[in-house]
PDB file of C-alpha atoms in Angstrom:
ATOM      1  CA  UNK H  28      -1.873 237.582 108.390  1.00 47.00           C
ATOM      2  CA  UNK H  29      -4.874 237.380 110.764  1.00 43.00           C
ATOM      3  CA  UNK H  30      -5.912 234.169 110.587  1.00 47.00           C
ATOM      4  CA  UNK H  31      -7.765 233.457 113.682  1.00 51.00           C
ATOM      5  CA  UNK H  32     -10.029 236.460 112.994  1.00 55.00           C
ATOM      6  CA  UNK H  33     -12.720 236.403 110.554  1.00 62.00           C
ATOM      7  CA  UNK H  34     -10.616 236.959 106.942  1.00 64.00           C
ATOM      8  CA  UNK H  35     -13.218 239.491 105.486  1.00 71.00           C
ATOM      9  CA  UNK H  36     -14.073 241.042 108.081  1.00 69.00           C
ATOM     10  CA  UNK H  37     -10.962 243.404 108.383  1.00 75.00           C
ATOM     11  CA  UNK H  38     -10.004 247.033 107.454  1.00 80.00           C
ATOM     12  CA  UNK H  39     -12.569 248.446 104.724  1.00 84.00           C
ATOM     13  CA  UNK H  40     -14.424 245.463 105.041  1.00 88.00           C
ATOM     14  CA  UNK H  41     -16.026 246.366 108.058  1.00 89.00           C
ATOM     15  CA  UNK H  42     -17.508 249.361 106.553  1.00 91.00           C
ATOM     16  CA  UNK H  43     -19.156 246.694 103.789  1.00 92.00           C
ATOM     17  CA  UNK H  44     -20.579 244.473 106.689  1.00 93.00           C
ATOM     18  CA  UNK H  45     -21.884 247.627 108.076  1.00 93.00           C
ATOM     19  CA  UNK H  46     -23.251 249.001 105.394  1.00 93.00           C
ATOM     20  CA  UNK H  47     -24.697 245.431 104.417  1.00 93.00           C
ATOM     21  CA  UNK H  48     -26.333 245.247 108.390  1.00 93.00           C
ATOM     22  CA  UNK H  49     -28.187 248.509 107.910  1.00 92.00           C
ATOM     23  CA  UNK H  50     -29.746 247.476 104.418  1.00 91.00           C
ATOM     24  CA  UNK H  51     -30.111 244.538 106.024  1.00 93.00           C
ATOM     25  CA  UNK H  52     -32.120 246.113 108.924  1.00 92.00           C
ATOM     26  CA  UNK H  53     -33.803 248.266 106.636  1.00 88.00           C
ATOM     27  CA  UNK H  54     -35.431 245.263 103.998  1.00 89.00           C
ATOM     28  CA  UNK H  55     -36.249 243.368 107.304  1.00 91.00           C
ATOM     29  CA  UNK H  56     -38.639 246.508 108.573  1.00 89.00           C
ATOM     30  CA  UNK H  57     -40.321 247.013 105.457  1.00 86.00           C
ATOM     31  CA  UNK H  58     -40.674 243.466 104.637  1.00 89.00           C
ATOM     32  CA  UNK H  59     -42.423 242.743 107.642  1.00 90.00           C
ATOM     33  CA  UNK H  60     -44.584 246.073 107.114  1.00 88.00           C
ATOM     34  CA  UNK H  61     -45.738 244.955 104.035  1.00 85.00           C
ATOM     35  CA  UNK H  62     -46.373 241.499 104.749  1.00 88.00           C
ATOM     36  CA  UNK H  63     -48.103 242.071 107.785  1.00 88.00           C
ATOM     37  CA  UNK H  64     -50.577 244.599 106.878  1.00 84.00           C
ATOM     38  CA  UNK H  65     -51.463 244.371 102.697  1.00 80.00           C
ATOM     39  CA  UNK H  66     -49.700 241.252 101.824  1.00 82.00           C
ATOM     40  CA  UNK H  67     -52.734 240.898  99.705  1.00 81.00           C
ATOM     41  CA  UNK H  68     -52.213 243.382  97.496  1.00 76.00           C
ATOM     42  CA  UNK H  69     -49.241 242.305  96.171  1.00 77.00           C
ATOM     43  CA  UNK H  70     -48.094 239.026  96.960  1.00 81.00           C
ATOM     44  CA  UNK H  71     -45.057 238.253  94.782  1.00 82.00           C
ATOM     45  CA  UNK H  72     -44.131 241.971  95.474  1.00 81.00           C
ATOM     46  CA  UNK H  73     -44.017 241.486  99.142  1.00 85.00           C
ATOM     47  CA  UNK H  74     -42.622 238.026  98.825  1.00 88.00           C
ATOM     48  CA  UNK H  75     -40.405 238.524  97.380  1.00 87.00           C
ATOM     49  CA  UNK H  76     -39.631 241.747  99.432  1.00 86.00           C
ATOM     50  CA  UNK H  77     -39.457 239.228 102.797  1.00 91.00           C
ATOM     51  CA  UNK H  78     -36.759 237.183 100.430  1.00 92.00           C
ATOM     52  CA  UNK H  79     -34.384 239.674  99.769  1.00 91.00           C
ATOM     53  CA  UNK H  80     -35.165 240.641 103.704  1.00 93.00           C
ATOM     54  CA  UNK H  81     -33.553 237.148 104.586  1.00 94.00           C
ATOM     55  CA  UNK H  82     -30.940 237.077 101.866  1.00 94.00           C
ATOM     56  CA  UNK H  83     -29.058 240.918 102.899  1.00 94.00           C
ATOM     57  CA  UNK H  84     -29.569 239.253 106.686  1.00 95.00           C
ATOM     58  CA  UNK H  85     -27.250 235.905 105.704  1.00 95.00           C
ATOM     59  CA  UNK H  86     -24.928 238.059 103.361  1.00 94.00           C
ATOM     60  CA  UNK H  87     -24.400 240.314 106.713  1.00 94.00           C
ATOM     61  CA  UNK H  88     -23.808 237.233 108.701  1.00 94.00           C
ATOM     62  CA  UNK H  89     -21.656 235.651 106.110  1.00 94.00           C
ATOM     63  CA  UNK H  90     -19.094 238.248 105.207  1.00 92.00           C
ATOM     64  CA  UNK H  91     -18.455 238.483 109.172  1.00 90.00           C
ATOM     65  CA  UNK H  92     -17.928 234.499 109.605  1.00 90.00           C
ATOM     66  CA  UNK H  93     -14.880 232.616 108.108  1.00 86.00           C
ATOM     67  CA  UNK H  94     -14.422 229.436 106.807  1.00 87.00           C
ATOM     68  CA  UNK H  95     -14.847 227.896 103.215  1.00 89.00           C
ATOM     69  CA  UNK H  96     -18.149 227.546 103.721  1.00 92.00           C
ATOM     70  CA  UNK H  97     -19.235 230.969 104.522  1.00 93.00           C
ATOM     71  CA  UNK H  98     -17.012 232.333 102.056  1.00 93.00           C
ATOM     72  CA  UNK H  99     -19.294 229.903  99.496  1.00 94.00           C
ATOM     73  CA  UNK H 100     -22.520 231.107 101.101  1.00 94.00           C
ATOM     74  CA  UNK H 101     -21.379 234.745 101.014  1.00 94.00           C
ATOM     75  CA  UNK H 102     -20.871 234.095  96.954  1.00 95.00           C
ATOM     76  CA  UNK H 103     -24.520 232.754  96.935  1.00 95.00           C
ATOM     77  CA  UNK H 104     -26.459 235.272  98.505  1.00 95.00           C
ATOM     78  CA  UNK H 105     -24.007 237.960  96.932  1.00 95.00           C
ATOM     79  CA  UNK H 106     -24.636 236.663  93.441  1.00 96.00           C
ATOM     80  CA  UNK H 107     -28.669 236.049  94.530  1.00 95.00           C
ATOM     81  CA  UNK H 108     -28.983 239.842  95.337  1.00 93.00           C
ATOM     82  CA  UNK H 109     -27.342 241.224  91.949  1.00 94.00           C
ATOM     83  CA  UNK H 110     -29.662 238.405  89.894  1.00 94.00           C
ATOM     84  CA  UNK H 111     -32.091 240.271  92.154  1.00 91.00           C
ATOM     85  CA  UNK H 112     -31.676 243.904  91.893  1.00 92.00           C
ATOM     86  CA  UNK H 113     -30.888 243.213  87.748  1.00 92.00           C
ATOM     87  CA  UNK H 114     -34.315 241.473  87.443  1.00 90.00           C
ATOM     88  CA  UNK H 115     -36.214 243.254  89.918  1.00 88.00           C
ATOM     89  CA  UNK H 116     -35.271 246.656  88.249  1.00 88.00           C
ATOM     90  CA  UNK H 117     -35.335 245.392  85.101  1.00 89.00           C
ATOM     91  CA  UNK H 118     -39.454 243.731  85.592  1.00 84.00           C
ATOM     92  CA  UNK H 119     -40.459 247.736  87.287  1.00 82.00           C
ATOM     93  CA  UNK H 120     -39.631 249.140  83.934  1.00 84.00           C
ATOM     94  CA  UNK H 121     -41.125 246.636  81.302  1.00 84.00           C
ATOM     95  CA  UNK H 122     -44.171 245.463  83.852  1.00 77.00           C
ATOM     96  CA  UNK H 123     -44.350 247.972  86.750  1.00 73.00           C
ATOM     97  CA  UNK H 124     -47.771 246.864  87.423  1.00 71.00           C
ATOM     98  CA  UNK H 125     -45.936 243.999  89.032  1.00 68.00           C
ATOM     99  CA  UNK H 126     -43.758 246.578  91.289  1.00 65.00           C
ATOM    100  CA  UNK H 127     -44.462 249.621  91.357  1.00 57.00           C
ATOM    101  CA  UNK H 128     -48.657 250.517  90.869  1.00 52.00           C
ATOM    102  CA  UNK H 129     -48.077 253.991  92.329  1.00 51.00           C
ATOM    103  CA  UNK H 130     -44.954 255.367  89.728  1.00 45.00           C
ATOM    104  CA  UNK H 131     -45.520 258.242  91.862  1.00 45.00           C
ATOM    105  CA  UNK H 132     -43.410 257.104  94.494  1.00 43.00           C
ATOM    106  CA  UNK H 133     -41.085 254.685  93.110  1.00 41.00           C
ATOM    107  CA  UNK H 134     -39.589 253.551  96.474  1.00 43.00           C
ATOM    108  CA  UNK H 135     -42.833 253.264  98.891  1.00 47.00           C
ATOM    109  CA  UNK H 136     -46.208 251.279  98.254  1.00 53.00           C
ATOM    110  CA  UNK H 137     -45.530 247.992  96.384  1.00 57.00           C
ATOM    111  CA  UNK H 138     -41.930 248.630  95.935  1.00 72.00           C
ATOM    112  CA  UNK H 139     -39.231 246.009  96.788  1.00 79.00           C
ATOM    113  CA  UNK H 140     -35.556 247.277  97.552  1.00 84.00           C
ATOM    114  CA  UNK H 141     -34.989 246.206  94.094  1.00 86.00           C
ATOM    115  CA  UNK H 142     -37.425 247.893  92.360  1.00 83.00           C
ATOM    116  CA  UNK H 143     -36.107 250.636  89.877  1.00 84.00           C
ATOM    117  CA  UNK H 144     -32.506 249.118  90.595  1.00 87.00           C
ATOM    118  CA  UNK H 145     -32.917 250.321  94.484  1.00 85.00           C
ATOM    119  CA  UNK H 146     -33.479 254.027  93.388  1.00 83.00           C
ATOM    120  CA  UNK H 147     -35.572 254.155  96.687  1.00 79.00           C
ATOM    121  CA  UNK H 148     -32.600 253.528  98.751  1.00 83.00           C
ATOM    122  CA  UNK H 149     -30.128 255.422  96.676  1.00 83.00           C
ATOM    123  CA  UNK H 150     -28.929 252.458  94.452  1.00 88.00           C
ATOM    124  CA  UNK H 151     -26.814 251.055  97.153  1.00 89.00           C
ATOM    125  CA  UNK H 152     -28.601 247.566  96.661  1.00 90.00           C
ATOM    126  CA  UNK H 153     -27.268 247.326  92.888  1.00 92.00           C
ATOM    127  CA  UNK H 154     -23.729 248.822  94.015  1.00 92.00           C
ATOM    128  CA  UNK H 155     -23.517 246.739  97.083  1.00 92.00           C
ATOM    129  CA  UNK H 156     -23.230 243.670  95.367  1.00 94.00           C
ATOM    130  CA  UNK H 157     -20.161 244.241  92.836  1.00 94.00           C
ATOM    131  CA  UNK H 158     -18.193 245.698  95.636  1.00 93.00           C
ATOM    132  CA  UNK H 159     -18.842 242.250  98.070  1.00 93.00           C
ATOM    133  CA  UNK H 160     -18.236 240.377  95.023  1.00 93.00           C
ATOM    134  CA  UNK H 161     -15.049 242.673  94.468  1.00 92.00           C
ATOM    135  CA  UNK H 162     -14.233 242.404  98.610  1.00 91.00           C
ATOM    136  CA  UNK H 163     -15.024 238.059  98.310  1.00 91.00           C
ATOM    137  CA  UNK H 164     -12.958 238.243  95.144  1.00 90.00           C
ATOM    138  CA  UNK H 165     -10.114 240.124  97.326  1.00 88.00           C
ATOM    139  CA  UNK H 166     -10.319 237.775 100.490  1.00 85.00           C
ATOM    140  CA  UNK H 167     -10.554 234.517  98.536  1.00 81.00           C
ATOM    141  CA  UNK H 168      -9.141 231.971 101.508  1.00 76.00           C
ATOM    142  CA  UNK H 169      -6.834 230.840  98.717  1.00 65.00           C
ATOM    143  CA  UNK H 170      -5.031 233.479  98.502  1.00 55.00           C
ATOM    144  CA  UNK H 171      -5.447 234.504 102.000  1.00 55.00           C
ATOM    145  CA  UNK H 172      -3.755 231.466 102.487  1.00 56.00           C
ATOM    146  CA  UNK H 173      -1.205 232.342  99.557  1.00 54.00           C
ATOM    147  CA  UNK H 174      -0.019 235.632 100.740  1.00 52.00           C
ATOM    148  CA  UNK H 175       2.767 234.075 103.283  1.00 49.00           C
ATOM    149  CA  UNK H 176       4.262 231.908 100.793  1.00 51.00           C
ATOM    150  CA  UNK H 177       3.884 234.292  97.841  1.00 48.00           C
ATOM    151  CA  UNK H 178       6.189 236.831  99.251  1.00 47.00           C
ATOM    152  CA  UNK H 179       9.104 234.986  98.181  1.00 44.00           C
ATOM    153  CA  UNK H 180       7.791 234.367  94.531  1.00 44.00           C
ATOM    154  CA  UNK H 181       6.730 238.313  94.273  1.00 42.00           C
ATOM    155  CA  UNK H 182       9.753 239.285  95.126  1.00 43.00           C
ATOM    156  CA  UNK H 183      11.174 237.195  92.308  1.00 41.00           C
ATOM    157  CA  UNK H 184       8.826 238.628  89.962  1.00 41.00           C
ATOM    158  CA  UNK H 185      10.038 241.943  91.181  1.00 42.00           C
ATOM    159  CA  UNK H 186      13.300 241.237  90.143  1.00 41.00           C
ATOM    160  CA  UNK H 187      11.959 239.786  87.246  1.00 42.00           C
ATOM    161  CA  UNK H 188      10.212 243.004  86.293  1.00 41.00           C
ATOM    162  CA  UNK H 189      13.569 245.638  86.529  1.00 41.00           C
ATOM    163  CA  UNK H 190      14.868 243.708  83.784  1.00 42.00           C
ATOM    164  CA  UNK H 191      12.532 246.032  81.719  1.00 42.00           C
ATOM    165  CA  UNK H 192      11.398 248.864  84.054  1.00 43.00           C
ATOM    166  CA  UNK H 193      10.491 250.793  81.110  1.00 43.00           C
ATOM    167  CA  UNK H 194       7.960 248.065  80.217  1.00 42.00           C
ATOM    168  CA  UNK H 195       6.422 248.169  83.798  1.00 43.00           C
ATOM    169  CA  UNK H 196       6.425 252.091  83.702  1.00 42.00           C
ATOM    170  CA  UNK H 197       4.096 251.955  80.063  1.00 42.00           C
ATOM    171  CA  UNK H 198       1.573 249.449  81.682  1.00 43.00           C
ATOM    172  CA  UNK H 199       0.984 251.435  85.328  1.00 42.00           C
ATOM    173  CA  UNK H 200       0.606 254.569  83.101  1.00 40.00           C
ATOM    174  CA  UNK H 201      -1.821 252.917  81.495  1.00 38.00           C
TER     175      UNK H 201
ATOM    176  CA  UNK P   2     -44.419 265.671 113.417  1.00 86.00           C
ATOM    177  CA  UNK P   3     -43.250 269.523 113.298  1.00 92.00           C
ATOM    178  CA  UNK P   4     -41.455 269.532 109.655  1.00 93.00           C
ATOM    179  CA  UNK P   5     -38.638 272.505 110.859  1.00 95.00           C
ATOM    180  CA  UNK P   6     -37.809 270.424 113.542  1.00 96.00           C
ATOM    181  CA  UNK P   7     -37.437 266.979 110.886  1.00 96.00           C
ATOM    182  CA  UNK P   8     -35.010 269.321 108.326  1.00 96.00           C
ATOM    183  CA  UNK P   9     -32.899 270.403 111.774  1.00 97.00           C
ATOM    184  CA  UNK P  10     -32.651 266.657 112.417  1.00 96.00           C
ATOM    185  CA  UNK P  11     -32.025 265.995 108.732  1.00 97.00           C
ATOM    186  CA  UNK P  12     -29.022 268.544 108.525  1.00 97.00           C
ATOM    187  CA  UNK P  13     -27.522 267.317 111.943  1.00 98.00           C
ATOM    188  CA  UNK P  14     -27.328 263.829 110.613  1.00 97.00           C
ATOM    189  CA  UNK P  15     -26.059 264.922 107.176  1.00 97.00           C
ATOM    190  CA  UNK P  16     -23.429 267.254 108.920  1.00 98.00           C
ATOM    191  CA  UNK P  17     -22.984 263.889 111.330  1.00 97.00           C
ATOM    192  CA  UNK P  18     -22.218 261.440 108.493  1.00 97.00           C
ATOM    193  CA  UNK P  19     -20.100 264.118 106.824  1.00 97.00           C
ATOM    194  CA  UNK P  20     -17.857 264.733 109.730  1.00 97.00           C
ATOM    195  CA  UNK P  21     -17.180 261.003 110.556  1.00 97.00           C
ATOM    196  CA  UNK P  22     -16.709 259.824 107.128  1.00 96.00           C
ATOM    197  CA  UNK P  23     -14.057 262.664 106.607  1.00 96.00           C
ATOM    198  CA  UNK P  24     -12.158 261.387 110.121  1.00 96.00           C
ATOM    199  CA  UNK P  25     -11.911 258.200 109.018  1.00 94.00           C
ATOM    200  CA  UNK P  26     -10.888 258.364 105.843  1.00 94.00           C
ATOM    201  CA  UNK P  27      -8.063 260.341 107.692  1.00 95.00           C
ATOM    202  CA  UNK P  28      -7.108 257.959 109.361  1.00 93.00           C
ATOM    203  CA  UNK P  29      -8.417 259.034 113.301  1.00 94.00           C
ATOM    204  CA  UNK P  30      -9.770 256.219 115.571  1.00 94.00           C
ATOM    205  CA  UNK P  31     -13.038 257.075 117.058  1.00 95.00           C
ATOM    206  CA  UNK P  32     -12.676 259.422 119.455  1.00 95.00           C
ATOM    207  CA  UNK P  33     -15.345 261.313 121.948  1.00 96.00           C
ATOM    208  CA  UNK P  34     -16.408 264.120 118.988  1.00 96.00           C
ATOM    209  CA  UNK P  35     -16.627 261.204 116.547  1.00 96.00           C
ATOM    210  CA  UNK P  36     -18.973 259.341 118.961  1.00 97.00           C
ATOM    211  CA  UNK P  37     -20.589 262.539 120.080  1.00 97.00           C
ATOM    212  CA  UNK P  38     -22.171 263.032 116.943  1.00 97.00           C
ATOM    213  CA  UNK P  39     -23.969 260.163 116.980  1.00 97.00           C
ATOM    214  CA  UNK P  40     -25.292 260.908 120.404  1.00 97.00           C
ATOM    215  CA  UNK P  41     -26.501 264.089 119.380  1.00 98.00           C
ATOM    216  CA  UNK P  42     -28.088 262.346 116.319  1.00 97.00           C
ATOM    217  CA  UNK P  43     -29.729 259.693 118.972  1.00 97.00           C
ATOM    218  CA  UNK P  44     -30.696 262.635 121.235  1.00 98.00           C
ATOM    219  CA  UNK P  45     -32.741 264.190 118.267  1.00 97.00           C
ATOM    220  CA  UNK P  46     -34.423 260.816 117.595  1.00 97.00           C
ATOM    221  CA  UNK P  47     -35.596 260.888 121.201  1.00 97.00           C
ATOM    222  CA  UNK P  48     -37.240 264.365 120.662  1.00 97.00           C
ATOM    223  CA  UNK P  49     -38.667 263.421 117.500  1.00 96.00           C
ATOM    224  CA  UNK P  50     -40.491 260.343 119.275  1.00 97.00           C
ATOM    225  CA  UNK P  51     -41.592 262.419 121.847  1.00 97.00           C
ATOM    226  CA  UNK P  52     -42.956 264.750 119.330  1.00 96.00           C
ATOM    227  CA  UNK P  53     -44.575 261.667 117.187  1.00 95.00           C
ATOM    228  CA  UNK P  54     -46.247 260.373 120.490  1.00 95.00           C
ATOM    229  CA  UNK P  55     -47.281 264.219 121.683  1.00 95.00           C
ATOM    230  CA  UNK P  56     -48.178 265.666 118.136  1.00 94.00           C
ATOM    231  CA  UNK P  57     -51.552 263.509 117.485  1.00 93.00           C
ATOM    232  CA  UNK P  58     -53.005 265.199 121.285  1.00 93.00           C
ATOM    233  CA  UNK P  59     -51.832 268.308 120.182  1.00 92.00           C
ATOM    234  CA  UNK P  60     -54.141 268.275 116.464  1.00 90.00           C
ATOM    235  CA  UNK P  61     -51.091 267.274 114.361  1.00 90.00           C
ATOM    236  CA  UNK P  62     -52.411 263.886 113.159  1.00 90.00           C
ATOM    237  CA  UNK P  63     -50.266 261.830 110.957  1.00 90.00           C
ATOM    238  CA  UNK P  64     -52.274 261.612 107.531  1.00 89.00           C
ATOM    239  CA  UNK P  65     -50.107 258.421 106.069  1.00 85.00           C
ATOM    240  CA  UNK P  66     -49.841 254.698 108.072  1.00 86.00           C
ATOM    241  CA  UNK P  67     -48.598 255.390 111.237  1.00 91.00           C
ATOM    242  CA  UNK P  68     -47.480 251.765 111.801  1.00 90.00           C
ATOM    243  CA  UNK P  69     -45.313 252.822 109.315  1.00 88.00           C
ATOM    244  CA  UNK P  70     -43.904 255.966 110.764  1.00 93.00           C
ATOM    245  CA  UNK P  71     -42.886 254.127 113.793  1.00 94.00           C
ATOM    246  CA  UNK P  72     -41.001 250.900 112.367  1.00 92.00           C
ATOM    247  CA  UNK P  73     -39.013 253.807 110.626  1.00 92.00           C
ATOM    248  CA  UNK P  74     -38.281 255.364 114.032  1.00 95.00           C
ATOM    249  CA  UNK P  75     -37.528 252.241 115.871  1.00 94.00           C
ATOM    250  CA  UNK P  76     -35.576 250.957 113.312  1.00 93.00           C
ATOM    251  CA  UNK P  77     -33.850 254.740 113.058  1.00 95.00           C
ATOM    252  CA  UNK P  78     -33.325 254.584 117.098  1.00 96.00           C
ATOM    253  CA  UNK P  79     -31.432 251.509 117.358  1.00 95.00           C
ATOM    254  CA  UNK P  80     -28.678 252.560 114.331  1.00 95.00           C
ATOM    255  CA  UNK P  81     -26.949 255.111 116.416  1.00 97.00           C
ATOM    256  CA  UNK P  82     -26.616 252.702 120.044  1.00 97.00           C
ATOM    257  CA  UNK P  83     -25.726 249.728 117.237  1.00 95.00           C
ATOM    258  CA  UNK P  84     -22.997 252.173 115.287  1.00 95.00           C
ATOM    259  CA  UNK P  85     -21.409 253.367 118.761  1.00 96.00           C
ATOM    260  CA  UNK P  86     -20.853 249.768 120.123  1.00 95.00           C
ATOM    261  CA  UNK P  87     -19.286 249.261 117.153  1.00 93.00           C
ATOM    262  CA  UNK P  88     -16.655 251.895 117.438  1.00 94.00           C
ATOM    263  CA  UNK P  89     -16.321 250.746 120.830  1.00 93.00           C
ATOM    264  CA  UNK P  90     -15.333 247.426 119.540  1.00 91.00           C
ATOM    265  CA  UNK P  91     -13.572 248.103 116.879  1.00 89.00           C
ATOM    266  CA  UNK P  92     -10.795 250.466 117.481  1.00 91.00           C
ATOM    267  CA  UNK P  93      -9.831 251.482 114.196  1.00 91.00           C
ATOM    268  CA  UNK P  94     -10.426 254.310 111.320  1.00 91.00           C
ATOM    269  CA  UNK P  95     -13.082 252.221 109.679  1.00 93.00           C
ATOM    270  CA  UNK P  96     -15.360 252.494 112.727  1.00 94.00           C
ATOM    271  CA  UNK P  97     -15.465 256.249 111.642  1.00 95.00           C
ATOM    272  CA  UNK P  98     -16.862 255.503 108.557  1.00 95.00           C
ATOM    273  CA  UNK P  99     -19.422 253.067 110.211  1.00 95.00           C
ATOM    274  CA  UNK P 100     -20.171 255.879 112.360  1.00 96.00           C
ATOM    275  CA  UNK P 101     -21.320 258.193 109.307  1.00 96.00           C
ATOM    276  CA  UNK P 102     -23.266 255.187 107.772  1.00 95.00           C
ATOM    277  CA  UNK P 103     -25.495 254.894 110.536  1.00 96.00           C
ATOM    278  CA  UNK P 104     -25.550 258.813 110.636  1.00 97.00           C
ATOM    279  CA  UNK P 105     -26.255 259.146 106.962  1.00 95.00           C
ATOM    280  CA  UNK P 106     -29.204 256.320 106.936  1.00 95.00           C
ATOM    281  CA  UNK P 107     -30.750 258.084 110.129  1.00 96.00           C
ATOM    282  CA  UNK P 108     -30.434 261.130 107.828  1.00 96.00           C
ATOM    283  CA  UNK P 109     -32.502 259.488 105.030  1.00 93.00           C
ATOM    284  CA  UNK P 110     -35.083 257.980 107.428  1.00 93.00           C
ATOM    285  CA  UNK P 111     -36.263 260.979 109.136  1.00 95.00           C
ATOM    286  CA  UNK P 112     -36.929 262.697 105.547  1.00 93.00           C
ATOM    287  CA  UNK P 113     -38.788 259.339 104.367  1.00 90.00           C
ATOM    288  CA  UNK P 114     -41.025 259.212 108.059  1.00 93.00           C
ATOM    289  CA  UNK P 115     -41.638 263.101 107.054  1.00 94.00           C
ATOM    290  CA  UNK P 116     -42.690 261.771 103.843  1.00 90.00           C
ATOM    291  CA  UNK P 117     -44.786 258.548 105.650  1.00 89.00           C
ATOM    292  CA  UNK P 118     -46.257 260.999 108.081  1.00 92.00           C
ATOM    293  CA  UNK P 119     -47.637 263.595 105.365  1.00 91.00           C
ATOM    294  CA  UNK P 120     -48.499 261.050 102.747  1.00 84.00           C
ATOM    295  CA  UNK P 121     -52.129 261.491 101.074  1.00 75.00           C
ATOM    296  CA  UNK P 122     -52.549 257.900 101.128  1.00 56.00           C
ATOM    297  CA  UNK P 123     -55.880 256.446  99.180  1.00 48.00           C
TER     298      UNK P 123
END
């Protein structure tokens, strides 16, 4: 196992950091769009559109950097943008006055990332969530740190498991 | 902002993000075609800024926030340089598929700034 290198940020991984840096990019130029020319308009809107700016910008940076305590602030943000993009999307259908005064364009004016569940950036902010919790829940350090030592015991398992192959065979087929 | 020109750009990308994706998910490294694409992608964003800056002398005056249009483009200009370094760095399959992420969102981008740029804002 790699464990100098960064533990998540290996094979398809990469492609969720990237992904992650270009959402992140793209909250952090319309956040600062918004705030800076009609933050008046719609404050907790564009609030909270600067917020999730900052929170895809420490995911990014936390999915690249190892350690315990990345891996715990990578959980936090992670879990902050789902809350998010859930309550966000949720608020733009029973209040859109709130997110969205133009339903016209769903994804421009007073729209957050999150509003309408991120239909404005082709859901990727409700999907990107579940798969870095999926990718966190893959690259736990515990088990990164597991893996060596497992081998023997899945190999006993293994052996374990021929004793009824047939058994094995009905659960992967189903 | 000449609207042919922004669909060209659109397909390129689209065609871009299509061709890396597929490379990587067969396993290739980057390789000079791979990285190519995203040059030619960054290569259309330069015409398209020339054409933004050109247009309004020429009568073609942006009707939605132009402030706007242009964080789009910058933001649009850097993916491609920031995707390539990447693949530079990271010499493996994935990079590929980093490749067509930045060509896909450059994609997207140029059909919202056509959007941004034609707007009948209040």
């Amino acid at each position: 196992m790699v464990q100098k290198k960064s533990t998540r940020a290996v094979g398809i991984g990469r492609v969720l950091i990237a992904v992650y840096a270009i959402l992140a990019l793209a909250a952090t130029g319309r956040s600062v769009f918004q705030i800076a020319t009609q933050f008046q308009q719609a404050p907790l809107a564009y609030a909270l559109s600067g917020l999730s700016a900052i929170v895809y910008i420490m995911a990014t940076v936390a999915l690249i950097m190892r350690g315990r305590r990345w891996y715990a602030i990578a959980w936090g943000t992670i879990s902050f943008e789902l809350v998010g993009v859930l309550f966000v999307g949720l608020m733009s259908i029973i209040d859109p006055s709130v997110f969205v005064p133009s339903a016209k364009y769903a994804h421009s004016d007073h729209s957050t990332v999150w509003t309408y569940f991120g239909i404005g950036y082709g859901f990727v902010p409700l999907v990107l969530p579940v798969l870095g919790m999926l990718w966190l829940r893959h690259t736990r350090p515990a088990v990164e740190a597991e893996i060596s030592a497992s081998d023997e015991s899945g190999s006993a398992a293994s052996a374990d498991g021929s004793v009824d192959p047939l058994a094995d065979e009905s659960a992967a087929g189903a | 902002m000449i609207e042919w020109f922004t669909w060209v750009q659109f397909g390129v990308g689209l065609a871009a993000a299509l061709f890396c994706i597929v490379l990587g998910i067969a396993r290739r490294i980057p390789n000079d075609y791979t990285v190519g694409s995203l040059a030619l992608v960054e290569l259309l964003l330069v015409v398209q800024l020339v054409i933004a800056i050109v247009s309004p002398f020429a009568g073609n005056h942006a009707s939605g926030n132009v402030l706007e249009f242009y964080i789009y483009l910058v933001v649009a200009l850097l993916l491609p340089p920031l995707s390539v370094i990447w693949a530079l760095v990271d010499r493996t399959r994935w990079s590929n598929v980093v490749l067509g992420a930045g060509a896909f969102a450059v994609a997207v981008m140029v059909v919202r700034m056509l959007q941004i740029w034609t707007a009948t804002v209040s």
